[in-house]
N, CA and C atoms as an extended XYZ file, in Angstrom:
453
Properties=species:S:1:pos:R:3:atomname:S:1:resname:S:1:resid:I:1 pbc="F F F"
N        52.506       45.901      -38.862 N   UNK     1
C        51.355       45.158      -39.799 CA  UNK     1
C        52.631       45.284      -41.016 C   UNK     1
N        52.488       44.534      -42.076 N   UNK     2
C        53.454       44.674      -43.362 CA  UNK     2
C        52.670       44.878      -44.810 C   UNK     2
N        53.424       44.970      -45.220 N   UNK     3
C        52.479       45.675      -46.551 CA  UNK     3
C        51.732       44.111      -47.448 C   UNK     3
N        52.758       42.875      -47.225 N   UNK     4
C        51.741       41.403      -47.331 CA  UNK     4
C        51.141       41.378      -46.686 C   UNK     4
N        51.158       41.646      -45.242 N   UNK     5
C        49.425       41.775      -44.894 CA  UNK     5
C        47.993       42.296      -45.072 C   UNK     5
N        48.530       43.725      -45.573 N   UNK     6
C        47.526       44.375      -46.084 CA  UNK     6
C        47.123       43.749      -47.390 C   UNK     6
N        48.403       42.920      -48.289 N   UNK     7
C        47.641       42.445      -49.725 CA  UNK     7
C        47.175       41.234      -49.525 C   UNK     7
N        47.239       40.567      -48.663 N   UNK     8
C        46.502       39.374      -48.293 CA  UNK     8
C        44.848       39.640      -47.869 C   UNK     8
N        45.153       40.441      -46.734 N   UNK     9
C        43.621       41.007      -46.299 CA  UNK     9
C        42.620       41.311      -47.591 C   UNK     9
N        43.268       42.421      -48.198 N   UNK    10
C        42.305       42.793      -49.349 CA  UNK    10
C        42.116       41.521      -49.942 C   UNK    10
N        42.731       40.513      -50.793 N   UNK    11
C        43.029       39.500      -51.057 CA  UNK    11
C        41.724       38.595      -50.847 C   UNK    11
N        41.331       37.798      -49.460 N   UNK    12
C        40.747       37.656      -48.768 CA  UNK    12
C        39.399       37.927      -48.817 C   UNK    12
N        39.716       39.701      -48.219 N   UNK    13
C        38.240       40.073      -48.197 CA  UNK    13
C        37.255       40.351      -49.911 C   UNK    13
N        38.518       40.571      -50.723 N   UNK    14
C        37.911       40.682      -51.911 CA  UNK    14
C        37.361       39.107      -52.393 C   UNK    14
N        38.072       37.790      -52.156 N   UNK    15
C        36.776       36.465      -52.383 CA  UNK    15
C        35.932       36.422      -51.564 C   UNK    15
N        36.035       36.933      -50.431 N   UNK    16
C        34.618       36.964      -49.582 CA  UNK    16
C        33.470       38.054      -50.345 C   UNK    16
N        34.166       38.805      -50.809 N   UNK    17
C        33.404       39.677      -51.654 CA  UNK    17
C        32.750       39.271      -52.585 C   UNK    17
N        33.633       38.466      -53.641 N   UNK    18
C        33.080       37.938      -54.551 CA  UNK    18
C        31.913       37.039      -54.372 C   UNK    18
N        31.493       36.232      -53.468 N   UNK    19
C        31.128       34.906      -52.896 CA  UNK    19
C        29.855       35.399      -52.627 C   UNK    19
N        30.063       36.871      -52.013 N   UNK    20
C        28.306       37.651      -51.823 CA  UNK    20
C        28.004       37.614      -53.074 C   UNK    20
N        28.689       38.195      -53.949 N   UNK    21
C        28.314       38.461      -55.307 CA  UNK    21
C        27.777       37.372      -55.777 C   UNK    21
N        28.105       36.543      -55.792 N   UNK    22
C        27.738       35.153      -56.343 CA  UNK    22
C        26.306       34.720      -56.001 C   UNK    22
N        26.358       34.754      -54.201 N   UNK    23
C        24.870       34.173      -53.905 CA  UNK    23
C        24.007       35.116      -54.216 C   UNK    23
N        24.287       36.618      -54.245 N   UNK    24
C        23.192       37.632      -54.740 CA  UNK    24
C        22.764       37.348      -56.241 C   UNK    24
N        23.732       37.502      -57.183 N   UNK    25
C        23.309       37.344      -58.490 CA  UNK    25
C        22.674       35.708      -58.707 C   UNK    25
N        22.601       34.860      -57.976 N   UNK    26
C        22.067       33.128      -57.997 CA  UNK    26
C        20.438       33.383      -57.494 C   UNK    26
N        20.772       34.148      -56.118 N   UNK    27
C        19.221       34.676      -55.540 CA  UNK    27
C        18.633       35.128      -56.546 C   UNK    27
N        19.019       36.379      -57.415 N   UNK    28
C        18.102       37.137      -58.519 CA  UNK    28
C        18.007       36.660      -59.401 C   UNK    28
N        18.730       35.606      -60.103 N   UNK    29
C        18.705       34.387      -60.982 CA  UNK    29
C        17.425       33.979      -61.241 C   UNK    29
N        17.075       33.377      -59.417 N   UNK    30
C        16.103       32.544      -59.376 CA  UNK    30
C        14.679       33.284      -58.709 C   UNK    30
N        14.839       34.611      -58.457 N   UNK    31
C        13.667       35.480      -58.497 CA  UNK    31
C        13.370       36.183      -56.970 C   UNK    31
N        14.854       35.838      -56.452 N   UNK    32
C        14.606       36.457      -54.916 CA  UNK    32
C        15.915       36.767      -54.389 C   UNK    32
N        15.595       38.076      -53.215 N   UNK    33
C        16.813       38.418      -52.937 CA  UNK    33
C        17.875       37.553      -52.050 C   UNK    33
N        18.828       37.760      -52.055 N   UNK    34
C        19.614       37.220      -51.316 CA  UNK    34
C        19.575       36.814      -49.431 C   UNK    34
N        19.026       37.865      -48.988 N   UNK    35
C        18.851       37.463      -48.029 CA  UNK    35
C        17.506       36.399      -47.348 C   UNK    35
N        16.063       36.696      -48.649 N   UNK    36
C        15.495       35.241      -48.437 CA  UNK    36
C        16.071       34.063      -48.738 C   UNK    36
N        16.709       34.042      -49.887 N   UNK    37
C        17.518       32.610      -50.318 CA  UNK    37
C        18.240       32.133      -48.600 C   UNK    37
N        18.949       33.230      -48.281 N   UNK    38
C        19.558       32.249      -46.794 CA  UNK    38
C        18.408       31.724      -45.237 C   UNK    38
N        17.351       32.452      -45.413 N   UNK    39
C        16.306       32.018      -44.581 CA  UNK    39
C        15.532       30.877      -45.076 C   UNK    39
N        14.790       30.983      -46.880 N   UNK    40
C        14.607       30.152      -47.060 CA  UNK    40
C        15.496       28.725      -47.272 C   UNK    40
N        16.569       29.008      -47.245 N   UNK    41
C        17.444       28.018      -47.110 CA  UNK    41
C        17.555       27.021      -45.880 C   UNK    41
N        17.503       27.764      -44.660 N   UNK    42
C        17.848       27.401      -43.740 CA  UNK    42
C        16.188       26.477      -43.091 C   UNK    42
N        15.269       27.323      -43.244 N   UNK    43
C        13.810       26.705      -43.432 CA  UNK    43
C        13.780       25.387      -43.845 C   UNK    43
N        14.046       25.210      -45.377 N   UNK    44
C        14.020       24.399      -46.062 CA  UNK    44
C        14.604       22.599      -45.297 C   UNK    44
N        15.872       23.355      -44.665 N   UNK    45
C        16.125       21.803      -43.934 CA  UNK    45
C        15.911       21.811      -42.345 C   UNK    45
N        14.910       22.735      -42.012 N   UNK    46
C        14.402       22.507      -40.742 CA  UNK    46
C        13.124       21.418      -40.820 C   UNK    46
N        13.243       20.611      -40.474 N   UNK    47
C        12.111       19.659      -40.724 CA  UNK    47
C        10.867       20.534      -39.579 C   UNK    47
N        11.234       20.546      -38.762 N   UNK    48
C        10.414       20.386      -37.733 CA  UNK    48
C        10.453       22.385      -37.146 C   UNK    48
N        10.419       23.345      -38.413 N   UNK    49
C        10.903       24.753      -38.297 CA  UNK    49
C        11.335       25.180      -37.618 C   UNK    49
N        11.605       26.397      -37.313 N   UNK    50
C        12.369       27.363      -36.394 CA  UNK    50
C        12.003       28.576      -35.726 C   UNK    50
N        12.334       29.027      -34.774 N   UNK    51
C        12.074       30.369      -34.194 CA  UNK    51
C        12.636       31.240      -35.441 C   UNK    51
N        11.849       32.470      -35.375 N   UNK    52
C        12.696       33.951      -35.919 CA  UNK    52
C        13.674       34.262      -35.299 C   UNK    52
N        13.938       33.938      -34.003 N   UNK    53
C        15.271       34.118      -33.003 CA  UNK    53
C        16.640       32.834      -34.139 C   UNK    53
N        15.604       32.117      -34.019 N   UNK    54
C        16.920       30.874      -34.443 CA  UNK    54
C        17.147       31.526      -35.703 C   UNK    54
N        16.384       31.471      -36.426 N   UNK    55
C        16.533       31.860      -37.590 CA  UNK    55
C        17.659       33.368      -37.950 C   UNK    55
N        17.255       34.121      -36.895 N   UNK    56
C        18.433       35.228      -37.147 CA  UNK    56
C        19.584       34.759      -37.044 C   UNK    56
N        19.820       34.049      -35.977 N   UNK    57
C        21.259       33.215      -35.343 CA  UNK    57
C        21.679       32.926      -36.722 C   UNK    57
N        21.207       31.899      -37.089 N   UNK    58
C        21.700       31.086      -38.402 CA  UNK    58
C        21.501       31.843      -39.586 C   UNK    58
N        21.065       33.228      -39.907 N   UNK    59
C        21.395       33.625      -40.910 CA  UNK    59
C        22.066       34.730      -40.486 C   UNK    59
N        22.770       35.405      -39.548 N   UNK    60
C        23.368       36.491      -39.518 CA  UNK    60
C        22.721       37.397      -39.480 C   UNK    60
N        21.052       37.726      -39.933 N   UNK    61
C        20.184       38.973      -40.311 CA  UNK    61
C        19.706       39.768      -39.047 C   UNK    61
N        19.144       40.803      -38.829 N   UNK    62
C        18.541       41.341      -37.783 CA  UNK    62
C        17.325       40.858      -37.747 C   UNK    62
N        16.714       41.038      -36.568 N   UNK    63
C        15.304       40.600      -36.289 CA  UNK    63
C        14.326       40.833      -36.988 C   UNK    63
N        14.676       42.285      -37.514 N   UNK    64
C        13.857       43.397      -38.571 CA  UNK    64
C        13.033       42.761      -39.873 C   UNK    64
N        14.847       42.165      -40.473 N   UNK    65
C        14.997       41.783      -41.828 CA  UNK    65
C        14.274       40.589      -41.186 C   UNK    65
N        14.597       39.567      -40.869 N   UNK    66
C        13.748       38.342      -40.923 CA  UNK    66
C        12.324       38.617      -40.626 C   UNK    66
N        11.905       38.994      -39.713 N   UNK    67
C        10.468       39.525      -39.400 CA  UNK    67
C         9.973       39.642      -41.033 C   UNK    67
N        10.764       41.060      -42.038 N   UNK    68
C         9.817       41.268      -43.151 CA  UNK    68
C         9.988       39.918      -43.982 C   UNK    68
N        11.025       39.185      -44.510 N   UNK    69
C        11.230       38.191      -45.182 CA  UNK    69
C        10.009       36.762      -44.685 C   UNK    69
N        10.075       36.879      -43.481 N   UNK    70
C         8.786       35.847      -43.150 CA  UNK    70
C         7.606       36.177      -43.315 C   UNK    70
N         7.137       37.461      -43.544 N   UNK    71
C         5.573       38.238      -43.516 CA  UNK    71
C         5.669       38.160      -45.265 C   UNK    71
N         6.606       38.030      -46.043 N   UNK    72
C         6.616       37.957      -47.300 CA  UNK    72
C         6.418       36.910      -47.711 C   UNK    72
N         6.662       35.747      -46.961 N   UNK    73
C         6.604       34.480      -47.373 CA  UNK    73
C         5.481       33.980      -46.806 C   UNK    73
N         4.897       34.354      -46.023 N   UNK    74
C         3.617       34.090      -45.353 CA  UNK    74
C         2.515       34.716      -46.409 C   UNK    74
N         2.910       35.596      -46.815 N   UNK    75
C         1.629       36.200      -47.878 CA  UNK    75
C         1.690       35.363      -49.016 C   UNK    75
N         2.753       34.798      -49.414 N   UNK    76
C         2.680       33.637      -50.772 CA  UNK    76
C         1.796       32.404      -50.622 C   UNK    76
N         2.108       32.389      -48.771 N   UNK    77
C         1.784       31.254      -48.319 CA  UNK    77
C         2.843       30.143      -48.577 C   UNK    77
N         4.198       30.385      -47.977 N   UNK    78
C         4.882       29.546      -48.640 CA  UNK    78
C         5.709       28.686      -46.916 C   UNK    78
N         4.797       29.814      -45.795 N   UNK    79
C         5.477       29.164      -44.462 CA  UNK    79
C         4.427       29.120      -43.531 C   UNK    79
N         4.162       28.982      -42.584 N   UNK    80
C         3.187       28.933      -41.457 CA  UNK    80
C         4.129       29.335      -39.988 C   UNK    80
N         3.368       30.111      -39.605 N   UNK    81
C         3.789       30.916      -38.253 CA  UNK    81
C         3.107       30.403      -37.643 C   UNK    81
N         2.716       29.984      -36.202 N   UNK    82
C         2.546       29.243      -35.381 CA  UNK    82
C         3.320       29.301      -33.860 C   UNK    82
N         2.167       29.933      -32.719 N   UNK    83
C         2.703       30.235      -31.613 CA  UNK    83
C         2.872       29.030      -30.532 C   UNK    83
N         4.091       28.901      -30.349 N   UNK    84
C         5.001       27.674      -28.837 CA  UNK    84
C         3.579       28.021      -27.938 C   UNK    84
N         3.188       27.073      -27.638 N   UNK    85
C         2.328       26.648      -26.709 CA  UNK    85
C         2.954       27.104      -25.187 C   UNK    85
N         4.263       26.957      -24.946 N   UNK    86
C         4.858       27.112      -23.822 CA  UNK    86
C         5.238       29.140      -23.494 C   UNK    86
N         5.237       29.426      -24.885 N   UNK    87
C         5.615       30.878      -24.587 CA  UNK    87
C         5.201       31.145      -26.619 C   UNK    87
N         3.842       31.825      -25.718 N   UNK    88
C         3.188       32.524      -26.954 CA  UNK    88
C         3.473       33.846      -27.842 C   UNK    88
N         5.144       34.129      -26.828 N   UNK    89
C         5.930       35.084      -27.590 CA  UNK    89
C         6.693       34.383      -28.779 C   UNK    89
N         6.815       33.278      -28.885 N   UNK    90
C         7.985       32.263      -29.604 CA  UNK    90
C         7.259       31.819      -30.872 C   UNK    90
N         7.270       31.715      -31.864 N   UNK    91
C         6.484       31.209      -33.018 CA  UNK    91
C         7.247       30.997      -33.762 C   UNK    91
N         6.657       29.341      -34.209 N   UNK    92
C         7.299       28.367      -35.147 CA  UNK    92
C         7.042       28.694      -36.703 C   UNK    92
N         8.369       28.873      -37.018 N   UNK    93
C         8.146       28.933      -38.876 CA  UNK    93
C         8.748       28.187      -39.324 C   UNK    93
N         7.275       27.364      -40.214 N   UNK    94
C         7.974       26.205      -40.768 CA  UNK    94
C         7.361       26.051      -42.496 C   UNK    94
N         8.295       25.504      -43.273 N   UNK    95
C         7.690       25.847      -44.709 CA  UNK    95
C         6.614       25.162      -45.218 C   UNK    95
N         5.916       25.679      -45.849 N   UNK    96
C         4.474       24.705      -46.146 CA  UNK    96
C         5.113       23.934      -47.569 C   UNK    96
N         4.345       23.113      -48.107 N   UNK    97
C         4.342       22.382      -49.636 CA  UNK    97
C         4.729       23.043      -50.404 C   UNK    97
N         3.619       24.303      -50.475 N   UNK    98
C         4.055       25.002      -51.417 CA  UNK    98
C         5.451       25.705      -51.471 C   UNK    98
N         5.900       26.270      -49.963 N   UNK    99
C         7.099       26.859      -50.067 CA  UNK    99
C         8.557       26.002      -50.240 C   UNK    99
N         8.101       24.748      -50.008 N   UNK   100
C         9.049       23.711      -49.897 CA  UNK   100
C         9.415       23.448      -51.694 C   UNK   100
N         8.389       23.762      -52.465 N   UNK   101
C         8.190       23.217      -53.871 CA  UNK   101
C         8.541       24.725      -54.732 C   UNK   101
N         8.491       25.984      -53.961 N   UNK   102
C         9.203       27.016      -54.483 CA  UNK   102
C        10.614       27.442      -54.660 C   UNK   102
N        10.726       26.458      -53.492 N   UNK   103
C        12.661       26.983      -53.123 CA  UNK   103
C        13.243       25.560      -53.219 C   UNK   103
N        12.710       24.690      -53.425 N   UNK   104
C        13.376       23.577      -53.911 CA  UNK   104
C        14.406       23.038      -54.178 C   UNK   104
N        14.739       23.579      -55.588 N   UNK   105
C        15.594       23.195      -56.443 CA  UNK   105
C        16.556       24.340      -56.435 C   UNK   105
N        16.155       25.721      -55.875 N   UNK   106
C        17.465       26.179      -55.580 CA  UNK   106
C        17.547       26.177      -54.844 C   UNK   106
N        17.159       25.837      -53.394 N   UNK   107
C        18.321       25.301      -52.054 CA  UNK   107
C        19.026       23.998      -52.798 C   UNK   107
N        18.650       23.504      -52.751 N   UNK   108
C        19.219       21.912      -53.285 CA  UNK   108
C        20.731       22.314      -54.422 C   UNK   108
N        20.098       23.143      -55.125 N   UNK   109
C        21.706       23.685      -56.247 CA  UNK   109
C        22.454       24.322      -55.892 C   UNK   109
N        22.142       25.294      -54.755 N   UNK   110
C        23.358       25.834      -53.858 CA  UNK   110
C        24.025       25.526      -53.128 C   UNK   110
N        23.428       23.838      -52.343 N   UNK   111
C        23.663       23.182      -51.081 CA  UNK   111
C        24.770       22.376      -51.827 C   UNK   111
N        24.476       21.846      -53.158 N   UNK   112
C        25.001       20.551      -54.457 CA  UNK   112
C        26.253       21.546      -54.376 C   UNK   112
N        26.274       22.579      -54.595 N   UNK   113
C        27.600       23.772      -55.291 CA  UNK   113
C        28.174       23.761      -53.954 C   UNK   113
N        27.686       24.154      -52.912 N   UNK   114
C        28.442       24.501      -51.586 CA  UNK   114
C        29.603       22.884      -51.186 C   UNK   114
N        28.756       21.690      -51.178 N   UNK   115
C        29.490       20.722      -50.760 CA  UNK   115
C        30.169       19.997      -51.564 C   UNK   115
N        29.931       20.175      -53.255 N   UNK   116
C        30.524       19.550      -54.259 CA  UNK   116
C        32.096       20.598      -54.111 C   UNK   116
N        31.954       22.387      -54.018 N   UNK   117
C        33.077       22.843      -53.958 CA  UNK   117
C        34.013       22.579      -52.651 C   UNK   117
N        33.277       22.409      -51.716 N   UNK   118
C        33.859       21.865      -50.333 CA  UNK   118
C        34.729       20.552      -50.513 C   UNK   118
N        34.547       19.798      -51.194 N   UNK   119
C        35.104       18.170      -51.573 CA  UNK   119
C        36.366       18.362      -52.579 C   UNK   119
N        36.459       19.122      -52.965 N   UNK   120
C        36.949       19.091      -54.329 CA  UNK   120
C        38.678       19.815      -53.198 C   UNK   120
N        38.354       19.724      -51.925 N   UNK   121
C        39.754       19.874      -50.941 CA  UNK   121
C        40.022       18.669      -50.603 C   UNK   121
N        41.052       18.473      -49.998 N   UNK   122
C        41.478       17.189      -48.928 CA  UNK   122
C        40.781       17.419      -48.015 C   UNK   122
N        40.521       16.550      -47.076 N   UNK   123
C        40.306       16.610      -45.543 CA  UNK   123
C        41.025       17.542      -44.913 C   UNK   123
N        42.338       17.283      -44.773 N   UNK   124
C        43.189       18.108      -44.525 CA  UNK   124
C        43.309       19.825      -44.849 C   UNK   124
N        42.650       20.208      -45.979 N   UNK   125
C        42.640       21.254      -46.251 CA  UNK   125
C        41.601       22.144      -45.997 C   UNK   125
N        40.365       21.081      -46.052 N   UNK   126
C        39.330       21.366      -45.244 CA  UNK   126
C        39.293       21.607      -43.848 C   UNK   126
N        40.145       21.199      -43.238 N   UNK   127
C        39.842       21.485      -41.975 CA  UNK   127
C        40.728       22.672      -42.247 C   UNK   127
N        41.806       22.974      -42.627 N   UNK   128
C        42.737       23.955      -42.743 CA  UNK   128
C        41.800       25.184      -42.984 C   UNK   128
N        41.280       25.170      -43.702 N   UNK   129
C        40.495       26.126      -44.174 CA  UNK   129
C        39.313       26.609      -43.586 C   UNK   129
N        38.903       25.843      -42.680 N   UNK   130
C        37.876       26.500      -41.479 CA  UNK   130
C        37.978       26.968      -40.384 C   UNK   130
N        39.278       25.976      -40.041 N   UNK   131
C        39.943       26.669      -38.488 CA  UNK   131
C        40.738       27.567      -39.082 C   UNK   131
N        41.033       28.315      -40.579 N   UNK   132
C        41.866       29.734      -40.255 CA  UNK   132
C        40.627       30.882      -40.868 C   UNK   132
N        39.345       30.328      -41.486 N   UNK   133
C        38.391       31.344      -41.412 CA  UNK   133
C        37.575       31.773      -40.024 C   UNK   133
N        37.966       30.700      -39.670 N   UNK   134
C        36.990       30.673      -38.066 CA  UNK   134
C        38.071       31.926      -37.082 C   UNK   134
N        39.279       31.734      -37.040 N   UNK   135
C        40.215       32.556      -36.419 CA  UNK   135
C        40.115       33.549      -37.099 C   UNK   135
N        40.201       34.072      -38.222 N   UNK   136
C        40.278       35.041      -39.151 CA  UNK   136
C        38.768       36.020      -38.697 C   UNK   136
N        37.465       35.235      -38.899 N   UNK   137
C        36.398       35.856      -38.068 CA  UNK   137
C        36.561       36.618      -36.581 C   UNK   137
N        37.057       35.471      -35.762 N   UNK   138
C        36.877       35.716      -34.324 CA  UNK   138
C        38.368       36.928      -34.452 C   UNK   138
N        39.154       36.878      -35.393 N   UNK   139
C        40.111       38.298      -34.788 CA  UNK   139
C        39.440       39.059      -35.090 C   UNK   139
N        38.743       39.391      -36.336 N   UNK   140
C        38.071       40.703      -37.046 CA  UNK   140
C        36.719       41.032      -36.283 C   UNK   140
N        36.164       40.109      -35.700 N   UNK   141
C        35.099       40.630      -35.021 CA  UNK   141
C        35.836       41.419      -33.679 C   UNK   141
N        36.808       40.945      -33.053 N   UNK   142
C        37.282       41.738      -32.084 CA  UNK   142
C        37.589       43.082      -32.243 C   UNK   142
N        38.516       43.022      -33.329 N   UNK   143
C        39.173       44.252      -33.745 CA  UNK   143
C        38.181       45.372      -34.098 C   UNK   143
N        37.118       44.813      -34.760 N   UNK   144
C        35.857       45.962      -34.699 CA  UNK   144
C        35.148       46.275      -34.108 C   UNK   144
N        35.088       45.581      -33.059 N   UNK   145
C        34.090       45.968      -31.952 CA  UNK   145
C        35.158       46.839      -30.850 C   UNK   145
N        36.100       46.773      -30.831 N   UNK   146
C        37.232       47.819      -30.662 CA  UNK   146
C        36.696       49.638      -30.390 C   UNK   146
N        37.073       50.341      -29.304 N   UNK   147
C        36.601       51.325      -29.913 CA  UNK   147
C        37.782       52.356      -30.809 C   UNK   147
N        38.925       52.153      -30.576 N   UNK   148
C        39.746       52.552      -31.783 CA  UNK   148
C        41.173       51.627      -32.029 C   UNK   148
N        41.583       52.187      -32.968 N   UNK   149
C        42.927       51.314      -33.646 CA  UNK   149
C        43.950       51.637      -32.925 C   UNK   149
N        44.619       50.160      -32.998 N   UNK   150
C        45.886       50.360      -32.660 CA  UNK   150
C        47.050       50.541      -33.293 C   UNK   150
N        48.245       51.673      -33.154 N   UNK   151
C        48.703       51.703      -33.982 CA  UNK   151
C        50.360       50.839      -33.356 C   UNK   151
């Protein structure tokens, strides 16, 4: 591992942290926590709703976190939760009209910003960015989940 490797890892992670801070600030400016923004974002575009398990998978959040967010959204009448007839343990979460009204502007704006930022790259640059980010995430996951560091 070279000094350049370490510098580039630092820069890449700094940009990632800057993006997280940007989302966090955006959510707060719009009266919600970032994790709630992530949940309403996936629910907004899920026309038929989704299970809490699917929300966890899509947002990379824990079951407990998603459950708490759903309870809060339910208390505000922003979502409904209905049992799946085939499996009563699974429940479908759907946005209500009030929920869609609550988050539509916020969700559509962040989606527009993400799509527009990506469109500023050429198709080749987009593919390169996605491929490299996917590989970095795969490598990082493998290394973080190792028991020891290799010297």
